[in-house]
GROMACS .gro file of C-alpha atoms in nm:
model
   92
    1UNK     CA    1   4.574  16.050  16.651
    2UNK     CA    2   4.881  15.963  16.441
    3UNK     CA    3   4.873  15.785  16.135
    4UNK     CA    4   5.066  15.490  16.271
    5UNK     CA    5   4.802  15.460  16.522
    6UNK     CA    6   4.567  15.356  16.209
    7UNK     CA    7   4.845  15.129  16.033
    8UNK     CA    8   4.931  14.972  16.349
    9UNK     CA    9   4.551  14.873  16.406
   10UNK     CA   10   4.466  14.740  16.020
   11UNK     CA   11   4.813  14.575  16.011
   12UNK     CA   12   4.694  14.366  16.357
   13UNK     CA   13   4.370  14.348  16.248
   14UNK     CA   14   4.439  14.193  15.891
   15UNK     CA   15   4.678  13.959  16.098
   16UNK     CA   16   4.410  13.857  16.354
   17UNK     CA   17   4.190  13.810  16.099
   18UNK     CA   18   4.427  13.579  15.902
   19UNK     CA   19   4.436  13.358  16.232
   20UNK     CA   20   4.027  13.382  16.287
   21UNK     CA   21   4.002  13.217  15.909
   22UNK     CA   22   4.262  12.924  15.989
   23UNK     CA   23   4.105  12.865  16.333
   24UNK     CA   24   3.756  12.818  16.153
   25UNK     CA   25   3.912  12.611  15.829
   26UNK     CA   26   4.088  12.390  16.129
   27UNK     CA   27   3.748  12.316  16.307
   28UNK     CA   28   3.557  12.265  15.995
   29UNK     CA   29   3.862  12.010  15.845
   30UNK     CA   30   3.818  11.820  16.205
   31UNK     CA   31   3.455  11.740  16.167
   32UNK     CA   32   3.396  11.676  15.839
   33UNK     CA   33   3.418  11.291  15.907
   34UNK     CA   34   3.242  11.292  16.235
   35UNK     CA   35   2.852  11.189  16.323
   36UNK     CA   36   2.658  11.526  16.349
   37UNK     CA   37   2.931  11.780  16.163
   38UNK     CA   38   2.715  12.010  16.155
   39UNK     CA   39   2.606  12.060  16.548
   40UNK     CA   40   2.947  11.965  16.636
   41UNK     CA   41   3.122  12.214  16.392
   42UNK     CA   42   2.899  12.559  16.499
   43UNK     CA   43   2.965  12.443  16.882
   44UNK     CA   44   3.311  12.437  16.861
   45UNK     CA   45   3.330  12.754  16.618
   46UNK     CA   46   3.106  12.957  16.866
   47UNK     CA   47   3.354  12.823  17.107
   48UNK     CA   48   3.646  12.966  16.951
   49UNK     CA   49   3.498  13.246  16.816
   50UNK     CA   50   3.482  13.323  17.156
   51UNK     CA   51   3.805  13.266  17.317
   52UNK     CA   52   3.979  13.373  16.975
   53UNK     CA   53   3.749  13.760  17.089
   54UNK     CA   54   3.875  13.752  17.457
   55UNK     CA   55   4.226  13.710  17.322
   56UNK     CA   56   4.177  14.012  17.065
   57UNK     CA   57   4.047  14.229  17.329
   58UNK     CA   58   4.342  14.163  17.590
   59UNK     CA   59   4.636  14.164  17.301
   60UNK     CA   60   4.456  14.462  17.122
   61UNK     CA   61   4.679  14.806  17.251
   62UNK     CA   62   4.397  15.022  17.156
   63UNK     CA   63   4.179  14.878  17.445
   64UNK     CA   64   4.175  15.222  17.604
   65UNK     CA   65   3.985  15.361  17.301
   66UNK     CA   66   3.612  15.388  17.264
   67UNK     CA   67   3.441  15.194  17.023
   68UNK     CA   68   3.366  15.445  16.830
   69UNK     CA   69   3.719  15.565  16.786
   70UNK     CA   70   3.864  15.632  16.459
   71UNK     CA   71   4.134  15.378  16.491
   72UNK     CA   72   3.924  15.095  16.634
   73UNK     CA   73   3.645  15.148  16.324
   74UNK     CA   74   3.923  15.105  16.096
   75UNK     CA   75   4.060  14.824  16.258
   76UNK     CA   76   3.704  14.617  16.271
   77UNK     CA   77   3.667  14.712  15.862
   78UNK     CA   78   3.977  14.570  15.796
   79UNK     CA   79   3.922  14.257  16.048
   80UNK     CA   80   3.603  14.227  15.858
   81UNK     CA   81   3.674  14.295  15.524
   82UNK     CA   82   3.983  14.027  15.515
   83UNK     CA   83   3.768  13.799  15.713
   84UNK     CA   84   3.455  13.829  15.444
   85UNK     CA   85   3.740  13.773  15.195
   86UNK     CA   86   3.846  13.480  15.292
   87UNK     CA   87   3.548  13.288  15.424
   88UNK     CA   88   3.418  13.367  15.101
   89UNK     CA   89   3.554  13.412  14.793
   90UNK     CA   90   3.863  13.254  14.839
   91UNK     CA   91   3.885  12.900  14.789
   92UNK     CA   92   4.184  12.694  14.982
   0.00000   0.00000   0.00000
């Protein structure tokens, strides 16, 4: 394992992450005005949560890795941690 192996995976991760959060602010700002937000907006999050995973996995070049590998744990905390971040405590 090389050290760029790491930075390369939190650098796409962050990234990917970055993309998950607008994805989900985009649904949520296209139902707020619609008859049954709620249902509407966590069908068409699971939706894209979804499709926004199967893209991950087949643009991700540490497919080859096991999930427990090094570089792929590191890459999920940082996914996670900017993703917690945002959805969170940061306020758009």
């Amino acid at each position: 394992m090389k050290n760029k192996d790491f930075l390369l995976s939190i650098v796409l991760n962050i990234f990917l992450a970055y993309l998950w959060v607008f994805l989900i602010y985009l649904i949520l700002d296209f139902v707020k005005l619609k008859d049954n937000a709620l249902l509407l907006g966590g069908v068409l999050a699971f939706i894209g949560t979804l499709l926004f995973g199967e893209v991950i996995r087949r643009i991700n070049p540490f497919v080859k890795y096991k999930i427990t590998h090094p570089v792929k744990i590191s890459g999920f905390i940082s996914f996670g941690l900017i993703a917690i971040a945002n959805l969170y405590w940061i306020n758009f």
